[in-house]
Short mmCIF file of C-alpha atoms and ligand atoms in Angstrom, two decimals:
data_model
loop_
_atom_site.label_atom_id
_atom_site.label_comp_id
_atom_site.label_asym_id
_atom_site.label_seq_id
_atom_site.Cartn_x
_atom_site.Cartn_y
_atom_site.Cartn_z
CA MET C 1 94.02 101.19 90.88
CA THR C 2 96.23 101.78 87.88
CA SER C 3 98.95 99.39 86.72
CA PRO C 4 102.38 99.51 88.24
CA GLU C 5 105.09 100.86 86.01
CA PRO C 6 107.96 98.96 85.37
CA PHE C 7 110.67 99.18 88.46
CA PRO C 8 113.53 101.53 87.49
CA THR C 9 116.66 99.54 86.22
CA ASP C 10 119.25 102.21 86.15
CA TRP C 11 120.83 101.76 89.44
CA GLN C 12 123.49 99.65 90.89
CA THR C 13 123.04 99.43 94.87
CA ALA C 14 120.00 98.90 96.95
CA LEU C 15 119.80 99.05 100.45
CA VAL C 16 116.85 97.03 102.09
CA LEU C 17 116.16 98.51 105.41
CA VAL C 18 113.54 96.32 107.73
CA ALA C 19 112.71 95.90 111.44
CA HIS C 20 113.04 92.04 111.89
CA PRO C 21 114.80 89.01 110.17
CA ASP C 22 112.11 87.56 107.80
CA ASP C 23 110.66 91.01 106.73
CA PRO C 24 112.73 90.99 103.45
CA GLU C 25 111.32 87.51 102.52
CA TYR C 26 107.39 88.20 101.49
CA GLY C 27 107.94 89.35 98.20
CA MET C 28 110.92 91.64 98.22
CA ALA C 29 113.35 88.61 98.24
CA ALA C 30 112.15 87.71 94.92
CA ALA C 31 113.10 90.90 93.24
CA VAL C 32 116.43 90.89 95.17
CA ALA C 33 117.26 87.49 93.53
CA ARG C 34 116.38 88.97 90.07
CA TRP C 35 118.71 91.80 90.83
CA THR C 36 121.61 90.32 92.14
CA GLY C 37 121.41 87.76 89.29
CA GLU C 38 121.81 91.07 86.94
CA GLY C 39 125.04 91.93 88.79
CA LYS C 40 123.47 94.55 91.17
CA ARG C 41 124.68 94.92 94.83
CA VAL C 42 122.01 94.38 97.43
CA VAL C 43 122.68 95.21 101.29
CA TYR C 44 120.06 94.02 104.02
CA ALA C 45 120.24 96.12 107.26
CA LEU C 46 118.02 95.04 110.08
CA ALA C 47 116.77 97.37 113.00
CA SER C 48 116.57 94.19 115.33
CA SER C 49 117.80 90.42 115.49
CA GLY C 50 114.01 89.31 115.94
CA GLU C 51 114.85 88.33 119.25
CA ARG C 52 111.58 87.88 120.71
CA GLY C 53 109.98 86.39 117.83
CA ILE C 54 109.93 82.51 118.61
CA GLU C 55 107.54 81.54 121.43
CA GLY C 56 109.28 79.63 124.27
CA MET C 57 112.79 80.77 123.23
CA THR C 58 114.69 83.42 125.36
CA PRO C 59 115.90 86.25 123.38
CA ALA C 60 119.70 85.30 124.29
CA GLU C 61 118.86 82.02 122.36
CA CYS C 62 116.74 83.38 119.78
CA GLY C 63 118.45 86.46 118.54
CA PRO C 64 121.58 84.67 117.20
CA LEU C 65 119.65 81.88 115.68
CA ARG C 66 117.33 84.42 113.66
CA GLU C 67 120.40 86.29 112.68
CA ALA C 68 122.04 83.01 111.39
CA GLU C 69 118.41 82.16 109.64
CA GLN C 70 118.53 85.63 108.08
CA ARG C 71 122.08 85.38 106.71
CA ALA C 72 121.21 81.76 105.33
CA SER C 73 118.03 83.30 103.71
CA ALA C 74 119.91 86.43 102.27
CA LYS C 75 122.73 84.20 100.93
CA ILE C 76 119.92 82.06 98.66
CA VAL C 77 119.07 85.29 96.79
CA GLY C 78 122.73 86.48 96.48
CA VAL C 79 122.94 88.99 99.42
CA ASP C 80 126.39 88.57 101.29
CA GLU C 81 125.90 91.85 103.24
CA VAL C 82 123.77 91.62 106.10
CA GLU C 83 123.78 93.81 109.36
CA PHE C 84 121.95 93.87 112.45
CA TRP C 85 121.57 97.05 114.57
CA GLY C 86 120.57 95.54 117.82
CA PHE C 87 117.41 97.80 118.31
CA PRO C 88 114.88 95.87 120.66
CA ASP C 89 112.45 93.52 118.83
CA SER C 90 108.86 94.48 119.81
CA ASP C 91 109.88 97.88 120.70
CA ILE C 92 111.28 99.74 117.83
CA ARG C 93 110.29 103.08 118.02
CA ASN C 94 110.90 106.17 115.75
CA THR C 95 113.85 107.67 117.93
CA PRO C 96 116.62 109.99 117.23
CA GLU C 97 119.00 106.97 117.81
CA LEU C 98 117.20 105.03 115.08
CA ARG C 99 117.10 107.72 112.56
CA ALA C 100 120.79 108.49 113.07
CA LYS C 101 121.64 104.75 112.44
CA ILE C 102 119.53 104.84 109.31
CA THR C 103 121.13 108.14 107.94
CA GLU C 104 124.78 106.75 108.96
CA THR C 105 123.86 103.71 107.01
CA VAL C 106 122.55 105.44 104.00
CA GLU C 107 125.56 107.41 103.74
CA ARG C 108 128.09 104.70 104.23
CA ILE C 109 126.50 102.51 101.76
CA ALA C 110 125.49 105.12 99.15
CA PRO C 111 122.50 103.36 97.51
CA GLN C 112 120.66 104.58 94.64
CA VAL C 113 117.52 102.54 95.59
CA ILE C 114 116.05 102.21 99.37
CA LEU C 115 113.31 99.37 99.84
CA SER C 116 111.85 99.97 103.20
CA LEU C 117 109.05 98.31 104.84
CA TYR C 118 105.40 99.44 104.51
CA GLY C 119 104.54 101.81 107.16
CA GLY C 120 100.68 102.08 106.61
CA PRO C 121 98.29 101.10 109.51
CA GLU C 122 96.68 97.93 107.49
CA TRP C 123 97.68 95.74 104.70
CA ALA C 124 94.20 95.22 103.90
CA PRO C 125 90.81 95.95 105.80
CA GLY C 126 91.08 93.95 108.87
CA GLN C 127 94.88 93.01 108.51
CA PRO C 128 96.58 95.37 110.71
CA ASN C 129 100.10 96.34 110.45
CA GLN C 130 102.62 95.72 113.50
CA ARG C 131 103.90 99.04 115.48
CA ASP C 132 107.37 97.74 114.97
CA HIS C 133 106.89 98.31 110.86
CA MET C 134 104.77 101.50 111.24
CA GLU C 135 107.52 103.04 113.47
CA PHE C 136 110.49 101.95 111.45
CA ALA C 137 108.97 103.07 108.31
CA ALA C 138 108.51 106.43 109.77
CA ALA C 139 111.81 106.60 110.98
CA VAL C 140 113.12 105.66 107.27
CA LEU C 141 111.11 108.45 105.83
CA ASP C 142 112.05 110.95 108.31
CA ALA C 143 115.66 110.24 107.79
CA TYR C 144 115.28 110.45 104.17
CA ASP C 145 113.56 113.84 104.52
CA ALA C 146 116.26 115.35 106.98
CA LEU C 147 118.98 113.98 104.64
CA THR C 148 116.99 115.78 101.70
CA ALA C 149 117.03 119.06 103.56
CA HIS C 150 120.58 119.10 104.87
CA SER C 151 122.65 117.90 102.06
CA GLY C 152 120.39 117.11 98.98
CA GLU C 153 122.65 113.97 98.67
CA VAL C 154 120.02 111.40 98.96
CA PRO C 155 119.09 108.07 97.23
CA ALA C 156 117.37 108.50 94.01
CA TRP C 157 114.37 106.34 95.08
CA LEU C 158 112.54 105.36 98.21
CA PHE C 159 110.00 102.45 98.05
CA GLU C 160 108.08 100.72 100.23
CA ASN C 161 106.74 96.98 99.88
CA GLY C 162 103.16 98.28 100.52
CA PRO C 163 99.79 96.78 98.98
CA ALA C 164 99.24 99.61 96.63
CA ALA C 165 102.17 99.11 94.28
CA THR C 166 103.00 101.97 91.88
CA HIS C 167 106.29 99.85 90.31
CA ALA C 168 106.67 96.16 89.49
CA VAL C 169 109.36 93.59 89.16
CA ASP C 170 108.65 90.76 86.99
CA VAL C 171 109.82 87.79 89.11
CA ASP C 172 108.45 84.84 87.26
CA ALA C 173 111.95 83.23 87.16
CA GLN C 174 112.32 83.81 90.70
CA PHE C 175 109.73 82.22 92.53
CA GLU C 176 111.32 79.04 93.72
CA VAL C 177 114.22 80.85 94.96
CA ALA C 178 112.15 83.04 96.76
CA VAL C 179 110.34 80.15 98.54
CA ARG C 180 113.70 78.80 99.56
CA SER C 181 114.95 82.14 101.11
CA LEU C 182 111.75 82.34 103.12
CA ALA C 183 111.97 78.60 104.07
CA ALA C 184 115.58 79.33 105.45
CA HIS C 185 113.77 80.82 108.36
CA ASP C 186 113.25 77.07 109.35
CA ARG C 187 113.05 77.28 113.05
CA TYR C 188 111.10 80.32 113.31
CA LEU C 189 108.56 78.91 110.67
CA SER C 190 108.18 75.62 112.42
CA VAL C 191 107.40 77.21 115.74
CA LEU C 192 104.84 79.49 114.10
CA ASP C 193 102.91 76.79 112.34
CA PRO C 194 104.20 73.20 113.63
CA ASP C 195 101.34 71.51 111.59
CA THR C 196 102.33 72.74 108.13
CA PRO C 197 106.00 71.76 106.62
CA VAL C 198 108.10 74.89 106.32
CA LEU C 199 108.34 74.60 102.67
CA ASP C 200 104.49 74.58 102.25
CA GLN C 201 104.21 77.65 104.20
CA ALA C 202 106.87 79.36 102.24
CA ARG C 203 105.44 78.37 99.09
CA ALA C 204 101.77 79.56 100.14
CA GLN C 205 103.21 82.93 101.22
CA ILE C 206 105.31 83.66 98.34
CA ASP C 207 102.27 82.91 96.10
CA ARG C 208 100.34 85.39 97.83
CA ALA C 209 103.04 88.12 97.93
CA THR C 210 104.03 87.54 94.16
CA ALA C 211 100.30 86.93 92.82
CA PRO C 212 100.38 87.23 89.00
CA ARG C 213 99.35 90.49 87.05
CA ASP C 214 98.47 89.79 83.41
CA ASP C 215 100.05 86.19 84.05
CA VAL C 216 103.39 87.27 85.27
CA ARG C 217 104.49 87.30 88.79
CA VAL C 218 105.47 90.44 90.19
CA ALA C 219 106.86 92.04 93.12
CA GLY C 220 105.14 95.32 94.04
CA PHE C 221 106.55 98.33 95.68
CA GLU C 222 105.19 101.87 96.46
CA LEU C 223 107.28 104.67 95.53
CA LYS C 224 107.31 107.04 98.58
CA ARG C 225 110.03 109.64 97.92
CA THR C 226 112.23 110.38 94.78
CA ARG C 227 114.87 112.88 94.35
ZN1 ZN A 301 108.57 92.35 110.81
#
């Protein structure tokens, strides 16, 4: 695999499109912290509220809790604009309704950069992706392609946070803030793994997600579309 290129810098607004709360926090948020620190605008839009994500909690209890954890997490990396679309957690499909919501959001926010979820079948051999993620990522690509065909007025770059990075952001200085942003999903992580303190879980995950390349921690992104 060739070395990733530096991530573009000549843009002002990025839109992060994901399926569930905590999806931005495994690597993307480190880059987001860097960008907001440079004065760029980043907006999070989440298809679902992750209301089926905490064992032992009803969706009615879980949804608002996870929204609150996501807002807290976003704030830590300098993101104040977070929206939830209310599509059903664990049943996110590439439907016309989802594609229409993606299109409407892209037109309203008018970003130059879209960061979407990885849509491939496996993160690595034996590590399958989730169906919600794959369907959601396909909907983002389809919506982008339809916008391209319809108006040509599309964001300049569309990336996924996949394992075969084409572009990388140096996030050496953002490691601790990325750990804290993931750890803001406190209830979610403490139920997921009750035996490991949440900060330790977060540190291990961010360590993996920003594994150093030439001694520098990076957040990697796969370029999927460009104008
Ligand atoms: Zn997810």
